[in-house]
Amino acid sequence: MRSDGGTANGKEKAMTGRWLAVMLLAGQVAFGALLGAPAPAVAQGFPKSVSIASGERAGERILRVGLGRSVVVDVAEDVADVLVSEPEIANATVRSRNRIYVVGSKAGQASVVLFGTTGREIASFSVRVEPDTSDLNAIIRKLMPNTDIRADSLNGSVVLTGTAQSTGDAQKAADLAARFLAQSGGSGSQDSSTAVLNMITVGGKDQIQLKVTVAEVDRSVIKQLGVTMSGTLSSGSFGFGIANAASFPVNTGITSQGNLLGGFSSGGSSFSAQLRALQRDGVIRTLAEPTLTAISGENASFIAGGEFPIPVSYDNDKIGVEFKQFGVGLDFTPVVLNEGNVSLRIKTEVSELSDEGAVTTGGITIPAIKVRRAESTVELPSGGTLVMAGLLKESYRQTLSGVPGLMQIPVLGALFKSRDFLRQQTELVVFVTPYVVKPVAQSALARPDSNFAPASDGETIFFNQLNRVFNTAGAPVPGSYQGQVGFIYE
């Protein structure tokens, strides 16, 4: 019995010791709170109530008030009046002899002076009104739970810190902060987008390789058939001429081509006939595939081509020129979004020199530029291909020229007329393919000239070889298979 009683007394003592420890710990926590222990992070440093000692000055304390929020200020002495230096920033109201309310109206800083019943200054302090970002932090945690992004206020702006898994999450947080400032008015006179200081670190930035394919096929058909006649007849002071050449020919580059059938010339009179019979079919294929790699969120540009001079000034017999680029150009800014999607702002251009539209001035011919350009913003998954732009164009032109009256004669009228025909078809398509890539070992890559070796003189002369031919290391050996090949089922 004594042993049981001793055991019971031991348990009671242990329980009593635990309760005392808990009470002491609670007392320490409460005492620490009374001494001014730091508030939780969720509070954002905006207190709900403060106490002002008698004789406290502005340089000794800065009271932070949330925008659109209020703070209760308890004063040791009786307060009769309160003065605010910037009423549009903060508003202070005396509610009782020892209590005033301070409400934040606009982001900024103001001074508050308290006066007693005798008109003497009791205390003064500074008020800093800033946006309360606790709601913004709650929204960020709710929408992006896998990120560690924190929003803090600073002089009416929002500072974003922490880490994000992708550039898309960082951009979403910045957009939320800008919208938050626009609705709360915390940015003041600044633009809400510029009042957001984005200091988010993106862990493991992705790299995007963009492949753009510009494919164009241009097909043209030209036909010319007919007889062109020209002649002049003069006798003394009288004369006239005849010609059935087209005044506005369709095929300007080949109008002078033809075979002379015959003619005569006598004195001041002459006559000639020219047969024009031509058919030309042409196909032009243009293929450009620029490839460029950039970090997510950064801009990259690429151009392969040349520059040609354009006269821009003339001074003291000296011609000033300016160079203009032409060739294959690519400019894009990628942003990796969630789930492997890529947002692209892309501009691609393929240009070449052309005689069509060329200008000749001062004996200098300035060529024109034929341009195929596309600029857009698209969103697509890694490895997916999208047709960003396309063009289908068809032109048809035909002219008939001849001697009036004679060209309408059946059968024989073909000798007095000429026909020009042109048909041109163009199809242009621009493909865009982004890839989210990572660096690899150099041994896994091969250069285009890795296996190139010039041929010897004997190989070039006798075998028409321009370079030596070697077997690639690791290439599959061609083989032949005999017998039954496939699956066997029992």
One Martini backbone bead per residue (centre of mass of N, CA, C, O) as a GRO file, in nm:
protein
  490
    1MET     BB    1   0.058   0.063  -0.020
    2ARG     BB    2   0.297   0.252  -0.007
    3SER     BB    3   0.387   0.215  -0.291
    4ASP     BB    4   0.130   0.328  -0.419
    5GLY     BB    5   0.133   0.600  -0.279
    6GLY     BB    6   0.411   0.682  -0.385
    7THR     BB    7   0.330   0.672  -0.684
    8ALA     BB    8   0.104   0.880  -0.674
    9ASN     BB    9   0.275   1.112  -0.565
   10GLY     BB   10   0.469   1.117  -0.807
   11LYS     BB   11   0.259   1.187  -1.026
   12GLU     BB   12   0.160   1.450  -0.899
   13LYS     BB   13   0.434   1.591  -0.908
   14ALA     BB   14   0.473   1.575  -1.213
   15MET     BB   15   0.219   1.732  -1.295
   16THR     BB   16   0.289   1.987  -1.136
   17GLY     BB   17   0.553   2.046  -1.290
   18ARG     BB   18   0.426   2.083  -1.568
   19TRP     BB   19   0.235   2.316  -1.499
   20LEU     BB   20   0.457   2.509  -1.407
   21ALA     BB   21   0.606   2.518  -1.677
   22VAL     BB   22   0.372   2.628  -1.843
   23MET     BB   23   0.324   2.886  -1.677
   24LEU     BB   24   0.608   3.001  -1.714
   25LEU     BB   25   0.601   3.015  -2.021
   26ALA     BB   26   0.354   3.199  -2.040
   27GLY     BB   27   0.480   3.428  -1.876
   28GLN     BB   28   0.715   3.483  -2.067
   29VAL     BB   29   0.547   3.554  -2.315
   30ALA     BB   30   0.385   3.784  -2.186
   31PHE     BB   31   0.632   3.949  -2.099
   32GLY     BB   32   0.750   3.981  -2.382
   33ALA     BB   33   0.507   4.135  -2.495
   34LEU     BB   34   0.529   4.375  -2.294
   35LEU     BB   35   0.833   4.443  -2.400
   36GLY     BB   36   0.815   4.417  -2.725
   37ALA     BB   37   0.773   4.195  -2.906
   38PRO     BB   38   0.773   4.072  -3.203
   39ALA     BB   39   0.575   4.055  -3.457
   40PRO     BB   40   0.433   3.904  -3.679
   41ALA     BB   41   0.464   3.886  -4.024
   42VAL     BB   42   0.160   3.940  -4.097
   43ALA     BB   43   0.147   4.241  -3.976
   44GLN     BB   44   0.367   4.433  -4.130
   45GLY     BB   45   0.415   4.660  -3.890
   46PHE     BB   46   0.103   4.718  -3.807
   47PRO     BB   47  -0.038   4.863  -3.559
   48LYS     BB   48  -0.332   4.903  -3.352
   49SER     BB   49  -0.166   5.002  -3.090
   50VAL     BB   50  -0.046   5.284  -2.891
   51SER     BB   51   0.197   5.452  -2.679
   52ILE     BB   52   0.234   5.785  -2.540
   53ALA     BB   53   0.456   5.971  -2.399
   54SER     BB   54   0.546   6.223  -2.218
   55GLY     BB   55   0.744   6.422  -2.434
   56GLU     BB   56   0.742   6.301  -2.706
   57ARG     BB   57   0.918   6.284  -3.009
   58ALA     BB   58   0.953   6.254  -3.352
   59GLY     BB   59   1.252   6.131  -3.350
   60GLU     BB   60   1.164   5.864  -3.167
   61ARG     BB   61   0.904   5.808  -3.366
   62ILE     BB   62   0.747   5.577  -3.610
   63LEU     BB   63   0.430   5.553  -3.741
   64ARG     BB   64   0.272   5.280  -3.882
   65VAL     BB   65   0.027   5.303  -4.150
   66GLY     BB   66  -0.221   5.182  -4.314
   67LEU     BB   67  -0.387   5.195  -4.598
   68GLY     BB   68  -0.705   5.249  -4.467
   69ARG     BB   69  -0.610   5.253  -4.174
   70SER     BB   70  -0.603   5.218  -3.810
   71VAL     BB   71  -0.489   5.390  -3.499
   72VAL     BB   72  -0.442   5.362  -3.158
   73VAL     BB   73  -0.378   5.640  -2.929
   74ASP     BB   74  -0.219   5.653  -2.621
   75VAL     BB   75  -0.223   5.898  -2.359
   76ALA     BB   76  -0.106   6.020  -2.058
   77GLU     BB   77  -0.247   6.282  -2.128
   78ASP     BB   78  -0.445   6.533  -2.189
   79VAL     BB   79  -0.638   6.597  -2.487
   80ALA     BB   80  -0.742   6.881  -2.698
   81ASP     BB   81  -0.537   6.871  -2.951
   82VAL     BB   82  -0.463   6.826  -3.313
   83LEU     BB   83  -0.177   6.812  -3.546
   84VAL     BB   84  -0.142   6.796  -3.908
   85SER     BB   85   0.077   6.848  -4.171
   86GLU     BB   86  -0.078   6.614  -4.365
   87PRO     BB   87  -0.405   6.567  -4.427
   88GLU     BB   88  -0.391   6.382  -4.697
   89ILE     BB   89  -0.240   6.143  -4.542
   90ALA     BB   90  -0.355   6.215  -4.245
   91ASN     BB   91  -0.596   6.141  -3.975
   92ALA     BB   92  -0.683   6.310  -3.666
   93THR     BB   93  -0.874   6.202  -3.371
   94VAL     BB   94  -1.051   6.298  -3.086
   95ARG     BB   95  -1.219   6.073  -2.855
   96SER     BB   96  -1.056   6.143  -2.593
   97ARG     BB   97  -0.847   6.249  -2.350
   98ASN     BB   98  -0.645   5.965  -2.409
   99ARG     BB   99  -0.758   5.939  -2.723
  100ILE     BB  100  -0.660   5.858  -3.060
  101TYR     BB  101  -0.711   5.870  -3.421
  102VAL     BB  102  -0.536   5.713  -3.700
  103VAL     BB  103  -0.563   5.776  -4.056
  104GLY     BB  104  -0.488   5.641  -4.367
  105SER     BB  105  -0.503   5.809  -4.698
  106LYS     BB  106  -0.191   5.842  -4.795
  107ALA     BB  107   0.100   5.804  -4.927
  108GLY     BB  108   0.334   5.887  -4.663
  109GLN     BB  109   0.449   6.173  -4.461
  110ALA     BB  110   0.385   6.282  -4.117
  111SER     BB  111   0.301   6.514  -3.858
  112VAL     BB  112   0.224   6.488  -3.499
  113VAL     BB  113   0.050   6.711  -3.268
  114LEU     BB  114   0.007   6.746  -2.915
  115PHE     BB  115  -0.243   6.905  -2.705
  116GLY     BB  116  -0.338   7.047  -2.427
  117THR     BB  117  -0.548   7.232  -2.220
  118THR     BB  118  -0.317   7.475  -2.216
  119GLY     BB  119  -0.157   7.450  -2.513
  120ARG     BB  120   0.048   7.243  -2.467
  121GLU     BB  121   0.295   7.040  -2.565
  122ILE     BB  122   0.308   6.696  -2.529
  123ALA     BB  123   0.343   6.557  -2.827
  124SER     BB  124   0.537   6.386  -3.095
  125PHE     BB  125   0.500   6.238  -3.430
  126SER     BB  126   0.540   6.007  -3.689
  127VAL     BB  127   0.375   5.933  -4.008
  128ARG     BB  128   0.356   5.626  -4.203
  129VAL     BB  129   0.208   5.566  -4.513
  130GLU     BB  130   0.120   5.234  -4.620
  131PRO     BB  131   0.070   4.960  -4.776
  132ASP     BB  132  -0.117   4.676  -4.708
  133THR     BB  133   0.028   4.343  -4.778
  134SER     BB  134  -0.141   4.108  -4.655
  135ASP     BB  135  -0.341   4.050  -4.885
  136LEU     BB  136  -0.128   3.999  -5.104
  137ASN     BB  137   0.010   3.758  -4.965
  138ALA     BB  138  -0.242   3.578  -4.960
  139ILE     BB  139  -0.281   3.562  -5.268
  140ILE     BB  140  -0.006   3.444  -5.341
  141ARG     BB  141  -0.034   3.183  -5.167
  142LYS     BB  142  -0.293   3.083  -5.314
  143LEU     BB  143  -0.195   3.088  -5.624
  144MET     BB  144   0.129   3.029  -5.519
  145PRO     BB  145   0.229   2.776  -5.316
  146ASN     BB  146   0.533   2.704  -5.452
  147THR     BB  147   0.618   2.979  -5.343
  148ASP     BB  148   0.861   3.248  -5.212
  149ILE     BB  149   0.671   3.524  -5.181
  150ARG     BB  150   0.722   3.873  -5.086
  151ALA     BB  151   0.540   4.161  -4.965
  152ASP     BB  152   0.649   4.504  -4.945
  153SER     BB  153   0.655   4.826  -4.812
  154LEU     BB  154   0.785   5.143  -4.983
  155ASN     BB  155   0.700   5.450  -5.024
  156GLY     BB  156   0.433   5.335  -5.192
  157SER     BB  157   0.567   5.070  -5.255
  158VAL     BB  158   0.644   4.743  -5.394
  159VAL     BB  159   0.829   4.467  -5.261
  160LEU     BB  160   0.972   4.186  -5.421
  161THR     BB  161   1.051   3.875  -5.269
  162GLY     BB  162   1.233   3.586  -5.336
  163THR     BB  163   1.113   3.279  -5.484
  164ALA     BB  164   1.086   3.119  -5.810
  165GLN     BB  165   1.027   2.869  -6.051
  166SER     BB  166   0.933   3.098  -6.254
  167THR     BB  167   0.876   3.365  -6.458
  168GLY     BB  168   0.567   3.353  -6.448
  169ASP     BB  169   0.537   3.386  -6.139
  170ALA     BB  170   0.680   3.659  -6.120
  171GLN     BB  171   0.484   3.807  -6.311
  172LYS     BB  172   0.225   3.758  -6.150
  173ALA     BB  173   0.315   3.908  -5.895
  174ALA     BB  174   0.356   4.183  -6.037
  175ASP     BB  175   0.063   4.212  -6.136
  176LEU     BB  176  -0.070   4.205  -5.858
  177ALA     BB  177   0.079   4.452  -5.742
  178ALA     BB  178  -0.021   4.657  -5.953
  179ARG     BB  179  -0.323   4.614  -5.894
  180PHE     BB  180  -0.310   4.684  -5.595
  181LEU     BB  181  -0.211   4.979  -5.632
  182ALA     BB  182  -0.441   5.079  -5.818
  183GLN     BB  183  -0.670   5.032  -5.599
  184SER     BB  184  -0.523   5.176  -5.341
  185GLY     BB  185  -0.319   5.422  -5.421
  186GLY     BB  186  -0.001   5.383  -5.338
  187SER     BB  187   0.162   5.523  -5.588
  188GLY     BB  188   0.028   5.778  -5.664
  189SER     BB  189   0.186   5.939  -5.933
  190GLN     BB  190   0.259   5.671  -6.013
  191ASP     BB  191   0.296   5.398  -6.177
  192SER     BB  192   0.208   5.081  -6.088
  193SER     BB  193   0.436   4.932  -6.250
  194THR     BB  194   0.680   5.120  -6.137
  195ALA     BB  195   0.607   5.067  -5.814
  196VAL     BB  196   0.738   4.785  -5.874
  197LEU     BB  197   0.981   4.589  -5.703
  198ASN     BB  198   1.158   4.333  -5.864
  199MET     BB  199   1.335   4.073  -5.648
  200ILE     BB  200   1.302   3.804  -5.784
  201THR     BB  201   1.413   3.472  -5.773
  202VAL     BB  202   1.495   3.248  -6.028
  203GLY     BB  203   1.502   2.912  -6.028
  204GLY     BB  204   1.640   2.793  -6.288
  205LYS     BB  205   1.676   2.911  -6.570
  206ASP     BB  206   1.552   2.897  -6.873
  207GLN     BB  207   1.613   2.776  -7.206
  208ILE     BB  208   1.554   2.900  -7.540
  209GLN     BB  209   1.492   2.750  -7.855
  210LEU     BB  210   1.460   2.902  -8.176
  211LYS     BB  211   1.270   2.798  -8.467
  212VAL     BB  212   1.270   2.940  -8.795
  213THR     BB  213   1.051   2.907  -9.085
  214VAL     BB  214   1.103   3.032  -9.420
  215ALA     BB  215   0.867   2.969  -9.679
  216GLU     BB  216   0.906   3.005 -10.044
  217VAL     BB  217   0.696   3.017 -10.346
  218ASP     BB  218   0.771   3.113 -10.692
  219ARG     BB  219   0.547   3.131 -10.971
  220SER     BB  220   0.602   3.169 -11.333
  221VAL     BB  221   0.424   3.284 -11.638
  222ILE     BB  222   0.539   3.341 -11.977
  223LYS     BB  223   0.381   3.501 -12.269
  224GLN     BB  224   0.461   3.531 -12.630
  225LEU     BB  225   0.258   3.644 -12.920
  226GLY     BB  226   0.355   3.785 -13.237
  227VAL     BB  227   0.335   4.084 -13.441
  228THR     BB  228   0.565   4.346 -13.502
  229MET     BB  229   0.502   4.669 -13.639
  230SER     BB  230   0.701   4.910 -13.835
  231GLY     BB  231   0.656   5.244 -13.994
  232THR     BB  232   0.755   5.477 -14.260
  233LEU     BB  233   0.613   5.758 -14.456
  234SER     BB  234   0.770   5.974 -14.702
  235SER     BB  235   0.679   6.294 -14.885
  236GLY     BB  236   0.841   6.536 -14.828
  237SER     BB  237   0.614   6.697 -14.606
  238PHE     BB  238   0.501   6.403 -14.596
  239GLY     BB  239   0.389   6.182 -14.318
  240PHE     BB  240   0.384   5.843 -14.171
  241GLY     BB  241   0.299   5.603 -13.908
  242ILE     BB  242   0.351   5.256 -13.777
  243ALA     BB  243   0.240   5.074 -13.471
  244ASN     BB  244   0.197   4.760 -13.244
  245ALA     BB  245   0.318   4.829 -12.988
  246ALA     BB  246   0.315   4.823 -12.657
  247SER     BB  247   0.278   5.081 -12.431
  248PHE     BB  248   0.191   4.858 -12.187
  249PRO     BB  249   0.371   4.626 -12.094
  250VAL     BB  250   0.398   4.342 -11.904
  251ASN     BB  251   0.695   4.248 -12.008
  252THR     BB  252   0.952   4.457 -11.960
  253GLY     BB  253   1.216   4.262 -11.985
  254ILE     BB  254   1.110   4.132 -12.302
  255THR     BB  255   1.021   4.335 -12.537
  256SER     BB  256   1.298   4.332 -12.722
  257GLN     BB  257   1.234   4.052 -12.802
  258GLY     BB  258   1.315   3.897 -13.123
  259ASN     BB  259   1.235   3.828 -13.472
  260LEU     BB  260   1.322   3.907 -13.787
  261LEU     BB  261   1.138   3.896 -14.083
  262GLY     BB  262   1.134   4.197 -14.216
  263GLY     BB  263   1.227   4.458 -14.469
  264PHE     BB  264   1.246   4.811 -14.562
  265SER     BB  265   1.438   5.074 -14.743
  266SER     BB  266   1.342   5.408 -14.878
  267GLY     BB  267   1.478   5.663 -14.803
  268GLY     BB  268   1.231   5.788 -14.578
  269SER     BB  269   1.140   5.486 -14.590
  270SER     BB  270   1.000   5.225 -14.365
  271PHE     BB  271   0.996   4.859 -14.289
  272SER     BB  272   0.894   4.631 -14.013
  273ALA     BB  273   0.907   4.284 -13.887
  274GLN     BB  274   0.827   4.112 -13.571
  275LEU     BB  275   0.881   3.812 -13.403
  276ARG     BB  276   0.696   3.700 -13.104
  277ALA     BB  277   0.818   3.402 -12.928
  278LEU     BB  278   0.730   3.312 -12.587
  279GLN     BB  279   0.825   3.086 -12.308
  280ARG     BB  280   0.816   3.114 -11.942
  281ASP     BB  281   0.931   2.917 -11.664
  282GLY     BB  282   0.921   2.982 -11.303
  283VAL     BB  283   1.111   2.894 -10.996
  284ILE     BB  284   1.106   3.002 -10.651
  285ARG     BB  285   1.310   2.916 -10.363
  286THR     BB  286   1.266   2.999 -10.012
  287LEU     BB  287   1.498   2.925  -9.734
  288ALA     BB  288   1.472   2.996  -9.378
  289GLU     BB  289   1.667   2.890  -9.063
  290PRO     BB  290   1.667   3.035  -8.784
  291THR     BB  291   1.872   3.009  -8.477
  292LEU     BB  292   1.797   3.067  -8.120
  293THR     BB  293   1.927   3.151  -7.787
  294ALA     BB  294   1.760   3.207  -7.462
  295ILE     BB  295   1.670   3.349  -7.181
  296SER     BB  296   1.430   3.384  -6.974
  297GLY     BB  297   1.334   3.727  -7.040
  298GLU     BB  298   1.531   3.762  -7.277
  299ASN     BB  299   1.695   3.915  -7.537
  300ALA     BB  300   1.724   3.823  -7.894
  301SER     BB  301   1.950   3.844  -8.183
  302PHE     BB  302   1.956   3.796  -8.555
  303ILE     BB  303   2.190   3.811  -8.845
  304ALA     BB  304   2.201   3.714  -9.203
  305GLY     BB  305   2.412   3.905  -9.430
  306GLY     BB  306   2.402   4.252  -9.518
  307GLU     BB  307   2.528   4.562  -9.671
  308PHE     BB  308   2.406   4.866  -9.823
  309PRO     BB  309   2.443   5.158  -9.989
  310ILE     BB  310   2.312   5.497  -9.919
  311PRO     BB  311   2.249   5.797 -10.034
  312VAL     BB  312   2.219   6.109  -9.817
  313SER     BB  313   2.462   6.303  -9.919
  314TYR     BB  314   2.597   6.633 -10.046
  315ASP     BB  315   2.945   6.750 -10.011
  316ASN     BB  316   3.197   6.862 -10.175
  317ASP     BB  317   3.197   6.611 -10.374
  318LYS     BB  318   3.054   6.437 -10.144
  319ILE     BB  319   2.928   6.119 -10.051
  320GLY     BB  320   2.688   6.017  -9.834
  321VAL     BB  321   2.647   5.718  -9.648
  322GLU     BB  322   2.411   5.445  -9.579
  323PHE     BB  323   2.357   5.149  -9.408
  324LYS     BB  324   2.168   4.857  -9.503
  325GLN     BB  325   2.006   4.585  -9.407
  326PHE     BB  326   2.022   4.233  -9.511
  327GLY     BB  327   1.827   3.929  -9.476
  328VAL     BB  328   1.833   3.726  -9.186
  329GLY     BB  329   1.602   3.788  -8.918
  330LEU     BB  330   1.602   3.775  -8.545
  331ASP     BB  331   1.353   3.852  -8.279
  332PHE     BB  332   1.333   3.762  -7.924
  333THR     BB  333   1.106   3.698  -7.629
  334PRO     BB  334   1.116   3.474  -7.372
  335VAL     BB  335   0.863   3.288  -7.165
  336VAL     BB  336   0.830   3.073  -6.904
  337LEU     BB  337   0.578   2.882  -6.815
  338ASN     BB  338   0.364   2.682  -6.712
  339GLU     BB  339   0.381   2.357  -6.821
  340GLY     BB  340   0.598   2.436  -7.064
  341ASN     BB  341   0.520   2.703  -7.160
  342VAL     BB  342   0.561   2.956  -7.427
  343SER     BB  343   0.631   3.298  -7.450
  344LEU     BB  344   0.628   3.501  -7.757
  345ARG     BB  345   0.825   3.768  -7.888
  346ILE     BB  346   0.827   3.807  -8.242
  347LYS     BB  347   1.079   3.882  -8.508
  348THR     BB  348   1.076   3.834  -8.862
  349GLU     BB  349   1.319   3.849  -9.148
  350VAL     BB  350   1.322   3.864  -9.517
  351SER     BB  351   1.579   3.999  -9.726
  352GLU     BB  352   1.628   4.148 -10.064
  353LEU     BB  353   1.755   4.232 -10.349
  354SER     BB  354   1.602   4.457 -10.600
  355ASP     BB  355   1.499   4.591 -10.918
  356GLU     BB  356   1.232   4.649 -10.806
  357GLY     BB  357   1.226   4.991 -10.745
  358ALA     BB  358   1.461   5.119 -10.852
  359VAL     BB  359   1.701   5.394 -10.822
  360THR     BB  360   1.814   5.667 -11.035
  361THR     BB  361   2.092   5.887 -10.933
  362GLY     BB  362   2.361   6.030 -11.059
  363GLY     BB  363   2.444   5.734 -11.178
  364ILE     BB  364   2.294   5.587 -10.934
  365THR     BB  365   2.194   5.267 -10.824
  366ILE     BB  366   1.921   5.192 -10.613
  367PRO     BB  367   1.817   4.939 -10.452
  368ALA     BB  368   1.580   4.733 -10.359
  369ILE     BB  369   1.355   4.572 -10.115
  370LYS     BB  370   1.264   4.245 -10.033
  371VAL     BB  371   1.003   4.178  -9.794
  372ARG     BB  372   0.963   3.943  -9.511
  373ARG     BB  373   0.735   4.007  -9.241
  374ALA     BB  374   0.705   3.916  -8.882
  375GLU     BB  375   0.483   4.009  -8.595
  376SER     BB  376   0.444   3.857  -8.266
  377THR     BB  377   0.235   3.691  -8.008
  378VAL     BB  378   0.295   3.374  -7.858
  379GLU     BB  379   0.160   3.044  -7.746
  380LEU     BB  380   0.353   2.744  -7.667
  381PRO     BB  381   0.485   2.451  -7.657
  382SER     BB  382   0.738   2.250  -7.624
  383GLY     BB  383   0.788   2.156  -7.968
  384GLY     BB  384   0.587   2.333  -8.092
  385THR     BB  385   0.400   2.428  -8.387
  386LEU     BB  386   0.356   2.749  -8.556
  387VAL     BB  387   0.168   2.950  -8.766
  388MET     BB  388   0.234   3.289  -8.788
  389ALA     BB  389   0.245   3.314  -9.112
  390GLY     BB  390   0.076   3.409  -9.431
  391LEU     BB  391   0.090   3.384  -9.806
  392LEU     BB  392  -0.146   3.432 -10.084
  393LYS     BB  393  -0.052   3.496 -10.427
  394GLU     BB  394  -0.223   3.626 -10.732
  395SER     BB  395  -0.132   3.711 -11.071
  396TYR     BB  396  -0.302   3.871 -11.363
  397ARG     BB  397  -0.180   3.937 -11.703
  398GLN     BB  398  -0.315   4.100 -12.013
  399THR     BB  399  -0.229   4.179 -12.360
  400LEU     BB  400  -0.345   4.361 -12.657
  401SER     BB  401  -0.180   4.434 -12.973
  402GLY     BB  402  -0.251   4.646 -13.270
  403VAL     BB  403  -0.413   4.691 -13.568
  404PRO     BB  404  -0.666   4.854 -13.648
  405GLY     BB  405  -0.891   4.616 -13.798
  406LEU     BB  406  -0.676   4.390 -13.866
  407MET     BB  407  -0.691   4.226 -13.585
  408GLN     BB  408  -1.006   4.122 -13.658
  409ILE     BB  409  -0.918   3.925 -13.854
  410PRO     BB  410  -0.950   3.624 -13.944
  411VAL     BB  411  -0.646   3.467 -13.884
  412LEU     BB  412  -0.486   3.719 -14.018
  413GLY     BB  413  -0.486   3.896 -13.749
  414ALA     BB  414  -0.223   3.767 -13.614
  415LEU     BB  415  -0.023   3.954 -13.794
  416PHE     BB  416  -0.146   4.237 -13.627
  417LYS     BB  417  -0.064   4.107 -13.340
  418SER     BB  418  -0.012   4.111 -12.973
  419ARG     BB  419   0.080   3.896 -12.685
  420ASP     BB  420   0.056   3.932 -12.326
  421PHE     BB  421   0.160   3.706 -12.053
  422LEU     BB  422   0.092   3.691 -11.686
  423ARG     BB  423   0.173   3.453 -11.416
  424GLN     BB  424   0.158   3.476 -11.050
  425GLN     BB  425   0.276   3.271 -10.771
  426THR     BB  426   0.248   3.302 -10.406
  427GLU     BB  427   0.403   3.133 -10.114
  428LEU     BB  428   0.392   3.206  -9.756
  429VAL     BB  429   0.562   3.064  -9.462
  430VAL     BB  430   0.564   3.075  -9.093
  431PHE     BB  431   0.757   2.899  -8.858
  432VAL     BB  432   0.729   2.802  -8.501
  433THR     BB  433   0.989   2.661  -8.267
  434PRO     BB  434   1.012   2.576  -7.936
  435TYR     BB  435   1.282   2.507  -7.690
  436VAL     BB  436   1.362   2.350  -7.394
  437VAL     BB  437   1.692   2.384  -7.281
  438LYS     BB  438   2.015   2.225  -7.219
  439PRO     BB  439   2.315   2.170  -7.139
  440VAL     BB  440   2.591   2.001  -7.292
  441ALA     BB  441   2.824   1.814  -7.397
  442GLN     BB  442   3.063   1.850  -7.637
  443SER     BB  443   3.070   1.544  -7.732
  444ALA     BB  444   2.749   1.558  -7.827
  445LEU     BB  445   2.870   1.738  -8.050
  446ALA     BB  446   2.866   1.856  -8.400
  447ARG     BB  447   3.032   1.977  -8.658
  448PRO     BB  448   3.008   2.052  -8.991
  449ASP     BB  449   3.354   2.025  -9.021
  450SER     BB  450   3.462   1.756  -8.881
  451ASN     BB  451   3.483   1.568  -9.177
  452PHE     BB  452   3.663   1.763  -9.330
  453ALA     BB  453   3.856   1.704  -9.642
  454PRO     BB  454   4.061   1.767  -9.877
  455ALA     BB  455   4.133   1.686 -10.183
  456SER     BB  456   4.328   1.572 -10.402
  457ASP     BB  457   4.439   1.613 -10.716
  458GLY     BB  458   4.369   1.327 -10.815
  459GLU     BB  459   4.072   1.317 -10.710
  460THR     BB  460   3.977   1.565 -10.871
  461ILE     BB  461   4.059   1.481 -11.166
  462PHE     BB  462   3.960   1.162 -11.176
  463PHE     BB  463   3.691   1.176 -10.950
  464ASN     BB  464   3.548   1.451 -10.877
  465GLN     BB  465   3.664   1.543 -10.593
  466LEU     BB  466   3.639   1.783 -10.319
  467ASN     BB  467   3.627   1.554 -10.093
  468ARG     BB  468   3.673   1.348  -9.853
  469VAL     BB  469   3.571   1.013  -9.763
  470PHE     BB  470   3.419   0.910  -9.457
  471ASN     BB  471   3.356   0.731  -9.185
  472THR     BB  472   3.146   0.740  -8.931
  473ALA     BB  473   3.148   0.725  -8.609
  474GLY     BB  474   2.897   0.490  -8.528
  475ALA     BB  475   2.789   0.390  -8.780
  476PRO     BB  476   2.579   0.203  -8.942
  477VAL     BB  477   2.586  -0.113  -9.076
  478PRO     BB  478   2.510  -0.248  -9.356
  479GLY     BB  479   2.258  -0.506  -9.402
  480SER     BB  480   2.146  -0.844  -9.444
  481TYR     BB  481   1.839  -1.031  -9.452
  482GLN     BB  482   1.750  -1.371  -9.379
  483GLY     BB  483   1.443  -1.481  -9.358
  484GLN     BB  484   1.250  -1.482  -9.085
  485VAL     BB  485   1.083  -1.183  -8.978
  486GLY     BB  486   0.967  -1.143  -8.638
  487PHE     BB  487   0.700  -1.284  -8.474
  488ILE     BB  488   0.649  -1.543  -8.225
  489TYR     BB  489   0.380  -1.767  -8.179
  490GLU     BB  490   0.245  -2.035  -7.961
   0.00000   0.00000   0.00000
